[in-house]
Amino acid sequence: STVLIKQIVSFTCRSHGFSPRNISLKWFKNGNEIAASQTSVDPEGDSVSYSVSSTAKVVLAPGDVRSQVICEVAHVTLQGGPPLRGTANLSETIRVPPTLEVTQQPMAGTQVNVTCQVKQFYPRDLQLSWVENGNVSRIETASTLTENKDGTFNRTSWLLVNSSAHRGEVLACRVEHDGQPAVSANLTLEASAPQKDQDTHEHPGEASTPTHLALNFCF
C-alpha cells in the first residue's frame, strides 16, 4: 500500500548473528544522517552471538519520490571493510496526490481551447475524463505526460469547444489517481472573455557473514 505525503513512516533495521556485542548502526536519508528513535542490542549479558534492532521515523515530503533511507552497520569482524547497508526506496511506497487547474483560451471564431492541467502527482497511473453538466460526454482531443525533476508527473489534457453553443454549461476535468476517490476541477464556459471557476512492508537489505541486515518500514 502507498503512503500519503506528510505522513510518518517508521523504518526498522535488524542485524543478527554477530559477536562481540559492540556494533555501530547509523541511519541516512539521501546521504544525510538522521536520528534513530530507538536502538537496542540483545541479549544484555554474555552470549555467543547478538542482534541489534533500530527504528527511525521519516515524514514524507512531495520531493521524496526519489529519496532513499539507508541503515548502515559497522562491526569489528568486518575487518575494516565497508559497512553493511540496507536500503529502502521511497518510490515504492509514497503517493503524491495531484493538483488540478482548468482554464480556457479563445481560438478562431467561437472556438475555445479548454485545458486541464494535472500537476505533480506520483505514481504515474492516472485516469482523466471530461464531464459536461454531470455527464461523461467529452473525449479529450489530446494529452501530454511529462516527468518533473523530483520524479513526480504532470499531465495536460485539452478540448476544443464551441463556446456559443455551450455557453453557461459547466465543464469538469475529473481525475482518478492510484485508486483514490476522484477529484475534479470545474469551469463555466463563456462565449466572451475566458472565465475560470475552479473547484477546487518490508524492504530487506542483506549481506553475508558475519552480519545479516534487514530494513523494514511501516506506517
Short mmCIF file of C-alpha atoms in Angstrom, two decimals:
data_model
loop_
_atom_site.label_atom_id
_atom_site.label_comp_id
_atom_site.label_asym_id
_atom_site.label_seq_id
_atom_site.Cartn_x
_atom_site.Cartn_y
_atom_site.Cartn_z
CA SER A 1 0.00 0.00 0.00
CA THR A 2 1.07 3.59 -0.56
CA VAL A 3 1.65 6.32 2.00
CA LEU A 4 0.47 9.89 1.51
CA ILE A 5 2.91 12.78 1.77
CA LYS A 6 3.16 14.45 5.20
CA GLN A 7 2.56 11.08 6.87
CA ILE A 8 5.18 9.44 9.09
CA VAL A 9 6.82 6.19 8.01
CA SER A 10 8.71 4.05 10.53
CA PHE A 11 11.73 2.13 9.25
CA THR A 12 13.15 -0.80 11.21
CA CYS A 13 16.64 -2.19 10.68
CA ARG A 14 17.70 -5.55 12.17
CA SER A 15 21.02 -7.34 12.16
CA HIS A 16 21.89 -10.58 13.94
CA GLY A 17 24.50 -13.27 14.37
CA PHE A 18 27.45 -11.05 15.31
CA SER A 19 29.98 -11.07 18.15
CA PRO A 20 31.41 -9.22 20.07
CA ARG A 21 28.48 -7.12 21.26
CA ASN A 22 29.77 -3.67 20.28
CA ILE A 23 28.27 -2.55 16.98
CA SER A 24 27.66 0.76 15.17
CA LEU A 25 24.31 1.41 13.47
CA LYS A 26 23.51 4.67 11.67
CA TRP A 27 20.58 5.97 9.61
CA PHE A 28 20.80 8.16 6.50
CA LYS A 29 18.30 9.84 4.20
CA ASN A 30 19.76 10.88 0.86
CA GLY A 31 23.25 10.79 2.34
CA ASN A 32 22.39 12.89 5.40
CA GLU A 33 22.47 11.21 8.79
CA ILE A 34 19.16 11.12 10.67
CA ALA A 35 18.47 10.20 14.27
CA ALA A 36 17.17 6.82 15.35
CA SER A 37 14.11 6.86 17.57
CA GLN A 38 15.14 3.61 19.28
CA THR A 39 18.09 1.18 19.10
CA SER A 40 18.68 -1.94 21.18
CA VAL A 41 21.27 -4.75 21.25
CA ASP A 42 20.26 -8.14 22.69
CA PRO A 43 20.93 -10.01 24.85
CA GLU A 44 22.22 -7.78 27.62
CA GLY A 45 24.72 -10.28 29.08
CA ASP A 46 27.40 -12.55 27.62
CA SER A 47 26.40 -14.56 24.56
CA VAL A 48 27.94 -16.34 21.59
CA SER A 49 26.02 -14.01 19.24
CA TYR A 50 24.00 -10.81 19.40
CA SER A 51 21.29 -8.99 17.48
CA VAL A 52 20.54 -5.30 17.01
CA SER A 53 17.25 -3.60 16.17
CA SER A 54 16.83 0.09 15.37
CA THR A 55 13.91 2.28 14.29
CA ALA A 56 13.89 5.65 12.52
CA LYS A 57 10.89 7.79 11.60
CA VAL A 58 10.63 9.90 8.44
CA VAL A 59 7.96 12.43 7.44
CA LEU A 60 7.31 12.00 3.71
CA ALA A 61 7.62 15.14 1.58
CA PRO A 62 6.50 15.77 -2.03
CA GLY A 63 10.12 15.67 -3.19
CA ASP A 64 10.76 12.23 -1.69
CA VAL A 65 9.80 10.20 -4.77
CA ARG A 66 13.50 9.60 -5.49
CA SER A 67 14.65 9.58 -1.87
CA GLN A 68 16.36 6.67 -0.13
CA VAL A 69 16.57 5.72 3.53
CA ILE A 70 19.66 3.68 4.41
CA CYS A 71 20.58 1.70 7.51
CA GLU A 72 24.34 1.28 7.87
CA VAL A 73 26.00 -1.23 10.21
CA ALA A 74 29.72 -1.41 11.06
CA HIS A 75 31.32 -4.17 13.16
CA VAL A 76 34.87 -5.12 14.10
CA THR A 77 34.58 -8.50 12.36
CA LEU A 78 34.17 -6.78 9.02
CA GLN A 79 37.95 -6.26 9.24
CA GLY A 80 37.97 -2.69 8.03
CA GLY A 81 35.77 -3.41 5.02
CA PRO A 82 32.78 -1.30 4.03
CA PRO A 83 29.79 -1.27 6.39
CA LEU A 84 26.69 -3.30 5.62
CA ARG A 85 23.76 -1.34 4.20
CA GLY A 86 20.04 -1.88 3.86
CA THR A 87 18.20 0.48 1.51
CA ALA A 88 14.54 1.48 1.20
CA ASN A 89 13.47 3.37 -1.94
CA LEU A 90 10.61 5.70 -1.06
CA SER A 91 9.32 5.50 -4.64
CA GLU A 92 7.95 2.07 -3.73
CA THR A 93 5.63 3.42 -1.04
CA ILE A 94 4.99 7.16 -1.47
CA ARG A 95 1.85 8.68 -3.02
CA VAL A 96 1.72 12.34 -4.08
CA PRO A 97 -1.85 13.48 -4.93
CA PRO A 98 -2.37 15.69 -7.99
CA THR A 99 -3.45 19.32 -8.11
CA LEU A 100 -5.87 20.34 -10.87
CA GLU A 101 -6.46 23.54 -12.80
CA VAL A 102 -8.91 24.13 -15.68
CA THR A 103 -8.61 27.17 -17.95
CA GLN A 104 -10.00 28.31 -21.29
CA GLN A 105 -8.45 30.37 -24.08
CA PRO A 106 -10.26 31.81 -27.12
CA MET A 107 -9.39 30.36 -30.51
CA ALA A 108 -10.61 31.20 -34.01
CA GLY A 109 -14.28 32.17 -34.25
CA THR A 110 -16.38 30.82 -31.40
CA GLN A 111 -13.97 28.01 -30.56
CA VAL A 112 -12.25 27.95 -27.17
CA ASN A 113 -9.44 25.71 -26.02
CA VAL A 114 -10.24 24.23 -22.60
CA THR A 115 -7.16 22.90 -20.80
CA CYS A 116 -6.90 20.70 -17.71
CA GLN A 117 -3.51 20.71 -16.01
CA VAL A 118 -2.88 17.86 -13.56
CA LYS A 119 0.28 18.70 -11.66
CA GLN A 120 2.92 16.96 -9.53
CA PHE A 121 1.45 13.53 -8.89
CA TYR A 122 3.00 10.12 -8.22
CA PRO A 123 2.75 7.29 -9.19
CA ARG A 124 2.10 7.99 -12.85
CA ASP A 125 -1.05 5.88 -13.32
CA LEU A 126 -3.97 8.28 -13.65
CA GLN A 127 -7.38 8.27 -15.34
CA LEU A 128 -8.73 11.55 -16.71
CA SER A 129 -12.22 12.20 -18.06
CA TRP A 130 -14.17 15.27 -19.11
CA VAL A 131 -17.65 15.74 -17.65
CA GLU A 132 -20.26 18.12 -19.11
CA ASN A 133 -23.16 19.11 -16.83
CA GLY A 134 -22.61 15.99 -14.75
CA ASN A 135 -22.38 13.55 -17.66
CA VAL A 136 -19.21 11.97 -19.01
CA SER A 137 -19.67 13.07 -22.60
CA ARG A 138 -16.40 14.56 -23.73
CA ILE A 139 -13.43 12.80 -25.26
CA GLU A 140 -10.15 14.64 -24.95
CA THR A 141 -8.58 15.93 -28.13
CA ALA A 142 -5.06 15.23 -26.92
CA SER A 143 -2.94 14.98 -23.80
CA THR A 144 0.69 15.02 -22.76
CA LEU A 145 2.52 13.39 -19.84
CA THR A 146 5.80 14.82 -18.56
CA GLU A 147 8.11 13.87 -15.69
CA ASN A 148 9.42 16.51 -13.29
CA LYS A 149 12.93 16.63 -11.88
CA ASP A 150 11.66 15.42 -8.49
CA GLY A 151 10.14 12.28 -10.03
CA THR A 152 6.52 13.46 -9.98
CA PHE A 153 4.45 13.77 -13.16
CA ASN A 154 2.35 16.40 -14.92
CA ARG A 155 -0.44 15.68 -17.37
CA THR A 156 -2.14 18.20 -19.63
CA SER A 157 -5.38 17.48 -21.48
CA TRP A 158 -7.28 19.84 -23.74
CA LEU A 159 -10.53 20.14 -25.71
CA LEU A 160 -11.81 22.41 -28.47
CA VAL A 161 -15.32 23.59 -27.61
CA ASN A 162 -17.86 25.79 -29.41
CA SER A 163 -18.42 28.36 -26.68
CA SER A 164 -21.54 29.85 -28.30
CA ALA A 165 -23.33 26.50 -28.46
CA HIS A 166 -22.30 25.54 -24.93
CA ARG A 167 -22.30 28.92 -23.20
CA GLY A 168 -23.08 28.68 -19.49
CA GLU A 169 -22.51 24.95 -19.33
CA VAL A 170 -20.21 23.54 -16.65
CA LEU A 171 -17.28 21.51 -17.92
CA ALA A 172 -15.31 19.47 -15.39
CA CYS A 173 -11.98 17.69 -15.55
CA ARG A 174 -12.18 14.58 -13.34
CA VAL A 175 -9.15 12.61 -12.24
CA GLU A 176 -8.80 9.24 -10.52
CA HIS A 177 -5.32 8.59 -9.16
CA ASP A 178 -3.81 5.49 -7.58
CA GLY A 179 -7.15 4.01 -6.54
CA GLN A 180 -8.19 7.10 -4.60
CA PRO A 181 -11.60 8.85 -4.82
CA ALA A 182 -11.95 11.06 -7.90
CA VAL A 183 -11.15 14.77 -7.69
CA SER A 184 -12.30 17.38 -10.17
CA ALA A 185 -11.93 21.00 -11.23
CA ASN A 186 -14.81 22.86 -12.91
CA LEU A 187 -15.10 25.65 -15.45
CA THR A 188 -18.18 27.52 -16.66
CA LEU A 189 -17.97 28.11 -20.41
CA GLU A 190 -18.25 31.73 -21.52
CA ALA A 191 -18.64 32.99 -25.07
CA SER A 192 -16.69 36.19 -24.43
CA ALA A 193 -13.64 36.65 -22.23
CA PRO A 194 -12.27 33.49 -20.61
CA GLN A 195 -13.56 33.00 -17.10
CA LYS A 196 -12.32 30.36 -14.70
CA ASP A 197 -14.39 28.80 -11.91
CA GLN A 198 -12.24 26.15 -10.34
CA ASP A 199 -13.38 23.92 -7.50
CA THR A 200 -11.30 23.13 -6.09
CA HIS A 201 6.35 -3.55 4.14
CA GLU A 202 9.09 -4.54 4.03
CA HIS A 203 12.36 -3.86 2.17
CA PRO A 204 15.15 -6.27 3.03
CA GLY A 205 18.81 -5.48 2.71
CA GLU A 206 21.10 -8.43 3.27
CA ALA A 207 24.78 -9.18 3.49
CA SER A 208 26.93 -12.22 4.10
CA THR A 209 28.60 -13.16 7.34
CA PRO A 210 29.14 -12.05 9.95
CA THR A 211 26.04 -9.86 9.93
CA HIS A 212 22.58 -10.22 8.39
CA LEU A 213 20.75 -6.93 7.83
CA ALA A 214 17.02 -6.37 7.26
CA LEU A 215 15.35 -3.00 6.76
CA ASN A 216 11.57 -2.74 7.09
CA PHE A 217 9.11 0.12 7.15
CA CYS A 218 5.54 0.52 8.30
CA PHE A 219 3.04 3.30 8.87
#
